[in-house]
Amino acid sequence: MVKKSVLRKLSDPELENYLRKGNRFTPEAVQMAFEVLGERGKIFREQEKSQIQQIIQHKKAQEDLKLQEEQEMWKDHITEDPTAIQLFSRNAILMISFILGTIPGSILLGINFIKLKKYAPAVFTFIFGFLYLPVQHFLVSFLYKIGTQNTSRLTRNPELSVGGIGMLILLILSVSFTPKKLPYRAASYIVPILISVLMIVIIYTFQDLFSSYFLVRLAR
């Protein structure tokens, strides 16, 4: 964002660059440049004023369109179309990842990538899901150590905080490698449920290995 006080330091020719078609400045900066030139006594014809307002409105429309596209990119496009590909629901993957860790979440997301023929992202996702376990253990231990001196929200519940980070990374992978605005049918929840049950058994059987999980903390 450009402040009006900064624009006031520019010369008239420099400010006029803000009013040219095709400039890369924000609509707010164009509006302020127009106002500063007016304060300096520059007289604009009605046609010029109309052209400047058109430039501003066009830039605002472009910004709104870009924001809408970004929001659409992060949405989960589930459809009832019988011809759409079946994938495990993103929301289900994220919920499972937050509660049971990145291992089951990465397995489900990796299977989605395989269905989409995104084999390299699938392999990367599988590797990340398993490698995040020691990373999570280290981060949780580290946050507990600094928690004695810092009582921030991050250090109050390190298992939840670090688990949330793992979930967010899987979300980023999903958004990055899934075709944008891809409509899909939610696959059966049987496989996610079976994987979740198996993961719960593994977590409670090997509690020392999964000591950085908040489920183990609750169990203890």
XYZ file of N, CA and C in Angstrom:
660
model
N 0.846 -1.194 0.000
C 0.000 0.000 0.000
C 0.884 1.248 0.000
N 0.520 2.211 -0.847
C 1.265 3.462 -0.942
C 0.555 4.528 -0.125
N 1.320 5.268 0.675
C 0.738 6.348 1.460
C 0.704 7.621 0.635
N -0.293 8.428 0.897
C -0.451 9.685 0.157
C 0.732 10.607 0.398
N 1.282 10.557 1.618
C 2.429 11.410 1.941
C 3.634 11.054 1.071
N 3.741 9.780 0.691
C 4.851 9.357 -0.175
C 4.638 9.878 -1.585
N 3.389 9.811 -2.059
C 3.096 10.287 -3.410
C 3.301 11.791 -3.529
N 3.081 12.505 -2.448
C 3.247 13.966 -2.491
C 4.702 14.367 -2.750
N 5.630 13.456 -2.516
C 7.049 13.745 -2.741
C 7.441 13.557 -4.209
N 6.539 12.962 -5.007
C 6.847 12.703 -6.411
C 6.551 13.929 -7.261
N 7.220 14.009 -8.388
C 6.984 15.106 -9.331
C 5.706 14.853 -10.109
N 5.230 15.884 -10.782
C 4.014 15.734 -11.572
C 4.158 14.662 -12.651
N 5.261 14.648 -13.426
C 5.401 13.588 -14.443
C 5.381 12.182 -13.830
N 5.971 12.052 -12.644
C 5.966 10.734 -11.988
C 4.553 10.339 -11.568
N 3.799 11.295 -11.086
C 2.417 11.017 -10.687
C 1.547 10.707 -11.901
N 1.835 11.376 -13.014
C 1.055 11.125 -14.225
C 1.246 9.700 -14.735
N 2.368 9.093 -14.382
C 2.567 7.681 -14.761
C 1.539 6.772 -14.086
N 1.052 7.199 -12.930
C 0.041 6.424 -12.215
C -1.306 6.441 -12.939
N -1.477 7.419 -13.813
C -2.773 7.604 -14.471
C -2.794 7.035 -15.883
N -1.693 6.465 -16.328
C -1.629 5.916 -17.676
C -2.272 4.533 -17.727
N -2.828 4.186 -18.857
C -3.393 2.858 -19.051
C -2.287 1.807 -18.999
N -2.606 0.678 -18.398
C -1.639 -0.418 -18.336
C -0.614 -0.287 -17.234
N -0.742 0.729 -16.353
C 0.221 0.852 -15.254
C 0.018 -0.285 -14.252
N 1.036 -0.534 -13.462
C 1.029 -1.667 -12.525
C 0.701 -1.258 -11.094
N 0.224 -0.036 -10.920
C -0.062 0.452 -9.581
C -1.451 0.010 -9.132
N -1.655 0.000 -7.808
C -2.947 -0.404 -7.250
C -3.988 0.673 -7.531
N -5.267 0.280 -7.509
C -6.312 1.299 -7.736
C -6.289 2.407 -6.688
N -5.927 2.077 -5.456
C -5.832 3.093 -4.398
C -4.721 4.091 -4.703
N -3.591 3.593 -5.236
C -2.476 4.477 -5.575
C -2.848 5.395 -6.737
N -3.575 4.852 -7.716
C -4.020 5.668 -8.851
C -4.948 6.783 -8.362
N -5.872 6.429 -7.477
C -6.817 7.413 -6.936
C -6.077 8.511 -6.175
N -5.087 8.112 -5.362
C -4.344 9.108 -4.581
C -3.501 10.000 -5.480
N -2.901 9.426 -6.523
C -2.108 10.233 -7.458
C -3.001 11.266 -8.151
N -4.192 10.838 -8.513
C -5.170 11.750 -9.125
C -5.519 12.892 -8.171
N -5.718 12.562 -6.906
C -6.073 13.583 -5.913
C -4.908 14.536 -5.647
N -3.685 14.008 -5.587
C -2.516 14.855 -5.327
C -2.320 15.846 -6.471
N -2.465 15.359 -7.705
C -2.333 16.268 -8.849
C -3.420 17.341 -8.810
N -4.621 16.956 -8.366
C -5.698 17.940 -8.235
C -5.384 18.974 -7.179
N -4.765 18.530 -6.074
C -4.380 19.465 -5.017
C -3.332 20.456 -5.508
N -2.524 20.036 -6.479
C -1.479 20.919 -7.010
C -2.016 21.862 -8.088
N -3.278 21.761 -8.338
C -3.890 22.701 -9.282
C -4.032 22.185 -10.692
N -3.706 20.933 -10.926
C -3.858 20.393 -12.282
C -5.349 20.232 -12.581
N -5.737 20.720 -13.751
C -7.135 20.652 -14.162
C -7.324 19.501 -15.156
N -8.236 18.635 -14.840
C -8.525 17.500 -15.711
C -9.823 17.768 -16.472
N -9.816 17.442 -17.745
C -11.049 17.508 -18.514
C -11.973 16.374 -18.079
N -13.241 16.511 -18.361
C -14.202 15.486 -17.969
C -13.870 14.143 -18.600
N -13.394 14.183 -19.824
C -13.010 12.941 -20.506
C -11.851 12.270 -19.785
N -10.879 13.086 -19.317
C -9.723 12.539 -18.597
C -10.164 11.943 -17.259
N -11.066 12.661 -16.577
C -11.571 12.141 -15.304
C -12.278 10.798 -15.510
N -13.060 10.729 -16.579
C -13.786 9.492 -16.866
C -12.822 8.356 -17.165
N -11.762 8.629 -17.928
C -10.773 7.598 -18.260
C -10.042 7.109 -17.008
N -9.710 8.051 -16.120
C -9.017 7.680 -14.882
C -9.909 6.804 -14.004
N -11.180 7.163 -13.902
C -12.113 6.361 -13.109
C -12.295 4.975 -13.719
N -12.273 4.889 -15.043
C -12.364 3.588 -15.711
C -11.155 2.726 -15.385
N -9.980 3.361 -15.366
C -8.752 2.629 -15.008
C -8.855 2.098 -13.582
N -9.339 2.950 -12.663
C -9.471 2.554 -11.259
C -10.458 1.407 -11.118
N -11.611 1.524 -11.774
C -12.637 0.485 -11.682
C -12.153 -0.819 -12.303
N -11.419 -0.717 -13.398
C -10.870 -1.928 -14.036
C -9.890 -2.634 -13.116
N -9.040 -1.860 -12.439
C -8.063 -2.446 -11.525
C -8.771 -3.106 -10.338
N -9.823 -2.449 -9.823
C -10.573 -3.039 -8.712
C -11.236 -4.341 -9.134
N -11.776 -4.367 -10.352
C -12.410 -5.586 -10.858
C -11.388 -6.710 -11.003
N -10.172 -6.366 -11.441
C -9.115 -7.370 -11.575
C -8.720 -7.924 -10.210
N -8.629 -7.034 -9.214
C -8.286 -7.477 -7.863
C -9.366 -8.392 -7.298
N -10.625 -8.034 -7.514
C -11.734 -8.866 -7.028
C -11.713 -10.235 -7.704
N -11.431 -10.252 -9.011
C -11.380 -11.511 -9.752
C -10.231 -12.387 -9.253
N -9.085 -11.753 -8.991
C -7.932 -12.495 -8.487
C -8.224 -13.081 -7.110
N -8.877 -12.293 -6.241
C -9.243 -12.770 -4.905
C -10.221 -13.928 -4.998
N -11.177 -13.807 -5.906
C -12.159 -14.872 -6.086
C -11.500 -16.151 -6.572
N -10.536 -16.022 -7.483
C -9.821 -17.193 -7.990
C -9.009 -17.856 -6.885
N -8.385 -17.036 -6.028
C -7.615 -17.590 -4.913
C -8.525 -18.325 -3.938
N -9.702 -17.758 -3.674
C -10.645 -18.417 -2.777
C -11.154 -19.722 -3.377
N -11.405 -19.718 -4.686
C -11.868 -20.920 -5.365
C -10.809 -22.016 -5.312
N -9.539 -21.602 -5.376
C -8.445 -22.562 -5.370
C -8.403 -23.357 -4.061
N -8.787 -22.705 -2.952
C -8.728 -23.349 -1.643
C -10.015 -24.074 -1.290
N -11.046 -23.946 -2.138
C -12.302 -24.618 -1.852
C -12.234 -26.090 -2.223
N -13.099 -26.864 -1.590
C -13.200 -28.300 -1.867
C -14.385 -28.500 -2.805
N -14.116 -28.889 -4.038
C -15.154 -28.932 -5.065
C -15.765 -30.336 -5.179
N -16.591 -30.687 -4.202
C -17.294 -31.968 -4.225
C -18.553 -31.825 -5.069
N -18.813 -32.828 -5.900
C -19.970 -32.801 -6.776
C -20.719 -34.129 -6.723
N -21.936 -34.109 -7.208
C -22.739 -35.329 -7.311
C -22.696 -35.897 -8.726
N -21.917 -35.291 -9.582
C -21.813 -35.739 -10.970
C -21.267 -37.172 -11.015
N -22.038 -38.129 -11.535
C -21.592 -39.532 -11.550
C -20.377 -39.773 -12.443
N -20.076 -38.836 -13.338
C -18.927 -39.007 -14.230
C -17.633 -38.461 -13.621
N -17.744 -37.749 -12.493
C -16.558 -37.155 -11.865
C -15.717 -38.230 -11.185
N -14.426 -37.972 -11.099
C -13.511 -38.913 -10.462
C -13.814 -39.001 -8.974
N -13.598 -40.192 -8.402
C -13.808 -40.389 -6.964
C -12.494 -40.211 -6.219
N -12.511 -39.324 -5.236
C -11.337 -39.079 -4.401
C -11.763 -39.044 -2.944
N -10.814 -39.292 -2.065
C -11.101 -39.153 -0.639
C -11.285 -37.670 -0.327
N -12.282 -37.369 0.456
C -12.614 -35.995 0.783
C -11.439 -35.277 1.441
N -11.179 -34.049 0.985
C -10.093 -33.272 1.579
C -10.356 -33.012 3.052
N -11.612 -32.685 3.383
C -11.938 -32.416 4.784
C -11.699 -33.639 5.660
N -12.033 -34.830 5.134
C -11.794 -36.064 5.893
C -10.309 -36.287 6.105
N -9.524 -36.035 5.056
C -8.067 -36.205 5.151
C -7.489 -35.268 6.198
N -7.929 -34.009 6.190
C -7.396 -33.029 7.136
C -7.803 -33.365 8.563
N -9.025 -33.804 8.760
C -9.488 -34.164 10.099
C -8.708 -35.353 10.645
N -8.529 -36.362 9.814
C -7.773 -37.543 10.228
C -6.326 -37.168 10.518
N -5.745 -36.298 9.690
C -4.350 -35.879 9.883
C -4.174 -35.132 11.186
N -5.139 -34.291 11.535
C -5.026 -33.508 12.764
C -5.151 -34.400 13.992
N -6.053 -35.378 13.941
C -6.296 -36.236 15.108
C -5.281 -37.371 15.205
N -4.968 -37.990 14.061
C -4.142 -39.204 14.062
C -2.779 -39.019 13.426
N -2.440 -37.802 13.064
C -1.117 -37.544 12.521
C -1.068 -37.603 11.005
N 0.094 -37.266 10.469
C 0.251 -37.139 9.021
C 0.352 -38.481 8.302
N 0.633 -39.566 9.019
C 0.796 -40.853 8.337
C -0.494 -41.291 7.640
N -1.626 -41.432 8.344
C -2.848 -41.825 7.634
C -3.305 -40.772 6.632
N -3.134 -39.503 6.980
C -3.529 -38.439 6.062
C -2.732 -38.483 4.770
N -1.425 -38.723 4.886
C -0.581 -38.766 3.692
C -0.902 -39.983 2.830
N -1.289 -41.081 3.465
C -1.659 -42.280 2.706
C -2.902 -41.994 1.860
N -3.902 -41.383 2.466
C -5.130 -41.081 1.744
C -4.893 -40.043 0.647
N -4.130 -39.001 0.965
C -3.850 -37.979 -0.034
C -2.988 -38.543 -1.154
N -2.021 -39.393 -0.789
C -1.178 -40.023 -1.800
C -1.983 -40.894 -2.750
N -2.969 -41.611 -2.229
C -3.843 -42.426 -3.080
C -4.617 -41.523 -4.047
N -5.070 -40.367 -3.537
C -5.745 -39.408 -4.419
C -4.840 -39.000 -5.578
N -3.578 -38.699 -5.267
C -2.640 -38.278 -6.313
C -2.413 -39.401 -7.326
N -2.365 -40.637 -6.836
C -2.187 -41.772 -7.751
C -3.384 -41.868 -8.700
N -4.583 -41.673 -8.167
C -5.777 -41.697 -9.014
C -5.723 -40.592 -10.068
N -5.103 -39.479 -9.712
C -4.973 -38.350 -10.638
C -3.728 -38.477 -11.511
N -2.994 -39.591 -11.351
C -1.765 -39.852 -12.112
C -0.675 -38.824 -11.792
N -0.687 -38.363 -10.551
C 0.351 -37.456 -10.060
C 1.304 -38.284 -9.196
N 2.140 -39.068 -9.859
C 2.938 -40.077 -9.145
C 4.064 -39.465 -8.308
N 4.737 -38.473 -8.839
C 5.815 -37.838 -8.067
C 5.270 -37.166 -6.808
N 4.205 -36.370 -6.890
C 3.617 -35.809 -5.668
C 3.132 -36.881 -4.708
N 2.651 -38.013 -5.249
C 2.185 -39.096 -4.388
C 3.343 -39.656 -3.559
N 4.472 -39.909 -4.216
C 5.645 -40.439 -3.512
C 6.133 -39.435 -2.479
N 6.184 -38.160 -2.863
C 6.626 -37.115 -1.932
C 5.705 -37.036 -0.724
N 4.407 -37.155 -0.964
C 3.434 -37.079 0.127
C 3.589 -38.257 1.082
N 3.784 -39.462 0.545
C 3.996 -40.636 1.396
C 5.230 -40.439 2.273
N 6.316 -39.979 1.646
C 7.574 -39.785 2.390
C 7.392 -38.737 3.481
N 6.753 -37.619 3.118
C 6.532 -36.567 4.119
C 5.723 -37.087 5.290
N 4.655 -37.843 5.016
C 3.776 -38.325 6.074
C 4.515 -39.116 7.131
N 5.466 -39.951 6.698
C 6.210 -40.780 7.649
C 7.375 -40.020 8.272
N 8.034 -39.158 7.496
C 9.178 -38.411 8.038
C 8.746 -37.340 9.031
N 7.493 -36.910 8.941
C 7.043 -35.865 9.863
C 6.933 -36.377 11.291
N 6.838 -37.700 11.472
C 6.744 -38.259 12.822
C 7.952 -37.884 13.679
N 9.214 -38.145 13.235
C 10.354 -37.708 14.056
C 10.462 -36.194 14.158
N 10.075 -35.492 13.092
C 10.098 -34.025 13.140
C 9.115 -33.533 14.195
N 7.940 -34.143 14.227
C 6.931 -33.758 15.213
C 7.425 -34.042 16.625
N 8.062 -35.176 16.813
C 8.597 -35.524 18.137
C 9.625 -34.483 18.584
N 10.505 -34.079 17.667
C 11.527 -33.083 18.002
C 10.888 -31.737 18.337
N 9.930 -31.304 17.510
C 9.306 -30.001 17.722
C 8.529 -29.947 19.030
N 7.804 -31.025 19.332
C 7.035 -31.061 20.581
C 7.976 -30.997 21.781
N 9.061 -31.760 21.738
C 10.039 -31.741 22.833
C 10.658 -30.355 22.984
N 10.958 -29.741 21.852
C 11.561 -28.408 21.873
C 10.599 -27.384 22.466
N 9.333 -27.453 22.073
C 8.345 -26.506 22.584
C 8.099 -26.693 24.077
N 8.178 -27.938 24.549
C 8.040 -28.170 25.983
C 9.203 -27.543 26.748
N 10.397 -27.590 26.154
C 11.573 -27.025 26.813
C 11.456 -25.513 26.934
N 11.060 -24.861 25.850
C 10.968 -23.403 25.902
C 9.676 -22.968 26.581
N 8.763 -23.896 26.805
C 7.495 -23.555 27.433
C 7.635 -23.138 28.877
N 8.738 -23.526 29.507
C 8.969 -23.131 30.896
C 9.254 -21.637 31.004
N 9.700 -21.038 29.890
C 10.014 -19.613 29.887
C 9.002 -18.812 29.077
N 8.282 -19.485 28.218
C 7.330 -18.803 27.329
C 5.982 -19.488 27.444
N 4.952 -18.745 27.743
C 3.629 -19.337 27.932
C 2.694 -18.965 26.772
N 3.228 -18.890 25.566
C 2.407 -18.567 24.412
C 1.480 -19.737 24.095
N 0.508 -19.492 23.239
C -0.445 -20.545 22.874
C 0.250 -21.720 22.213
N 1.320 -21.421 21.482
C 2.048 -22.479 20.777
C 2.661 -23.472 21.734
N 3.156 -22.980 22.886
C 3.833 -23.860 23.832
C 2.896 -24.452 24.880
N 1.668 -23.956 24.958
C 0.733 -24.514 25.934
C 0.291 -25.917 25.534
N 0.002 -26.102 24.265
C -0.427 -27.404 23.746
C 0.408 -27.749 22.521
N 1.679 -28.084 22.732
C 2.564 -28.323 21.577
C 2.114 -29.478 20.685
N 1.497 -30.518 21.283
C 1.039 -31.637 20.453
C -0.005 -31.176 19.437
N -0.935 -30.340 19.913
C -1.967 -29.825 19.009
C -1.370 -28.863 17.987
N -0.472 -28.003 18.437
C 0.127 -27.007 17.547
C 0.928 -27.658 16.427
N 1.786 -28.597 16.796
C 2.642 -29.252 15.796
C 1.810 -30.173 14.909
N 0.802 -30.829 15.488
C -0.101 -31.641 14.676
C -0.839 -30.794 13.661
N -1.222 -29.584 14.063
C -1.891 -28.665 13.147
C -0.987 -28.239 12.007
N 0.303 -28.079 12.300
C 1.256 -27.705 11.252
C 1.339 -28.814 10.203
N 1.400 -30.060 10.661
C 1.436 -31.183 9.733
C 0.196 -31.224 8.855
N -0.956 -30.971 9.470
C -2.208 -30.949 8.718
C -2.185 -29.849 7.663
N -1.677 -28.664 8.017
C -1.623 -27.549 7.077
C -0.691 -27.847 5.905
N 0.404 -28.544 6.177
C 1.321 -28.906 5.091
C 0.631 -29.850 4.106
N -0.147 -30.795 4.621
C -0.896 -31.690 3.737
C -1.932 -30.909 2.936
N -2.545 -29.899 3.556
C -3.504 -29.058 2.840
C -2.813 -28.343 1.688
N -1.619 -27.804 1.955
C -0.865 -27.108 0.912
C -0.502 -28.059 -0.218
N -0.099 -29.280 0.125
C 0.221 -30.277 -0.906
C -1.010 -30.597 -1.740
N -2.157 -30.738 -1.071
C -3.395 -31.043 -1.779
C -3.747 -29.948 -2.766
N -3.667 -28.691 -2.312
C -4.012 -27.561 -3.170
C -3.000 -27.399 -4.299
N -1.727 -27.655 -4.007
C -0.663 -27.429 -4.981
C -0.690 -28.437 -6.125
N -1.012 -29.698 -5.822
C -0.881 -30.744 -6.834
C -2.202 -31.268 -7.376
N -3.309 -30.862 -6.775
C -4.606 -31.242 -7.322
C -5.000 -30.211 -8.374
N -5.449 -30.641 -9.552
C -5.874 -29.663 -10.571
C -6.860 -28.664 -9.995
N -6.659 -27.406 -10.311
C -7.484 -26.329 -9.756
C -8.951 -26.511 -10.130
N -9.821 -26.285 -9.139
C -11.272 -26.363 -9.313
C -11.736 -27.715 -9.838
N -11.003 -28.770 -9.502
C -11.371 -30.097 -9.982
C -12.608 -30.599 -9.242
N -13.716 -30.836 -9.945
C -14.890 -31.418 -9.278
C -14.684 -32.916 -9.087
N -15.014 -33.423 -7.917
C -14.841 -34.853 -7.662
C -15.945 -35.362 -6.748
N -16.191 -36.658 -6.851
C -17.141 -37.301 -5.950
C -16.390 -37.812 -4.733
N -16.980 -37.650 -3.575
C -16.342 -38.141 -2.352
C -16.372 -39.667 -2.353
N -15.204 -40.273 -2.238
C -15.110 -41.734 -2.211
C -15.682 -42.270 -0.903
N -15.911 -43.557 -0.866
C -16.460 -44.201 0.325
C -15.568 -43.932 1.543
N -16.195 -43.798 2.697
C -15.445 -43.544 3.932
C -14.942 -44.830 4.574
N -15.193 -45.960 3.944
C -14.786 -47.240 4.534
C -13.268 -47.312 4.684
N -12.537 -46.984 3.618
C -11.067 -47.043 3.671
C -10.512 -46.057 4.699
N -10.927 -44.780 4.706
C -10.430 -43.869 5.747
C -10.725 -44.359 7.159
N -11.912 -44.954 7.362
C -12.262 -45.456 8.695
C -11.356 -46.623 9.082
N -11.120 -47.542 8.142
C -10.259 -48.695 8.433
C -8.834 -48.236 8.743
N -8.333 -47.302 7.950
C -6.978 -46.787 8.191
C -6.919 -46.079 9.540
N -7.963 -45.343 9.876
C -7.990 -44.629 11.155
C -8.004 -45.590 12.333
N -8.826 -46.639 12.238
C -8.887 -47.635 13.314
C -7.539 -48.319 13.485
N -6.922 -48.691 12.356
C -5.601 -49.331 12.414
C -4.575 -48.385 13.031
N -4.653 -47.100 12.681
C -3.698 -46.124 13.213
C -3.897 -45.942 14.702
N -5.137 -45.936 15.164
C -5.410 -45.806 16.601
C -4.794 -46.972 17.365
N -4.948 -48.179 16.815
C -4.370 -49.367 17.454
C -2.851 -49.245 17.519
N -2.245 -48.804 16.422
C -0.784 -48.666 16.376
C -0.315 -47.612 17.375
N -1.032 -46.489 17.437
C -0.633 -45.408 18.347
C -0.659 -45.865 19.796
N -1.722 -46.559 20.198
C -1.833 -46.982 21.588
C -0.957 -48.193 21.900
N -0.567 -48.932 20.875
C 0.341 -50.064 21.084
C 1.781 -49.588 21.248
N 2.146 -48.572 20.491
C 3.512 -48.043 20.527
C 3.477 -46.585 21.000
N 3.055 -46.400 22.238
C 2.869 -45.043 22.759
C 4.167 -44.259 22.851
N 5.271 -44.928 23.123
C 6.550 -44.215 23.198
C 6.923 -43.632 21.835
N 6.656 -44.379 20.779
C 6.976 -43.915 19.429
C 6.119 -42.717 19.033
N 4.874 -42.712 19.521
C 3.939 -41.642 19.167
C 3.661 -40.728 20.365
N 4.653 -40.553 21.195
C 4.469 -39.746 22.407
C 4.199 -38.282 22.107
N 4.502 -37.838 20.893
C 4.258 -36.435 20.519
C 2.828 -36.201 20.054
N 1.996 -37.269 20.033
C 0.598 -37.140 19.619
C -0.261 -36.810 20.833
N -1.247 -35.929 20.643
C -2.075 -35.540 21.793
C -2.977 -36.671 22.250
N -3.242 -37.679 21.401
C -4.026 -38.837 21.829
C -3.284 -39.621 22.915
N -1.974 -39.726 22.740
C -1.165 -40.429 23.742
C -1.132 -39.629 25.027
N -1.047 -38.300 24.900
C -1.064 -37.448 26.100
C -2.368 -37.608 26.845
N -3.480 -37.701 26.128
C -4.782 -37.909 26.780
C -4.841 -39.261 27.462
N -4.262 -40.273 26.798
C -4.301 -41.622 27.348
C -3.487 -41.722 28.625
N -2.469 -40.904 28.735
C -1.612 -40.960 29.922
C -2.157 -40.091 31.039
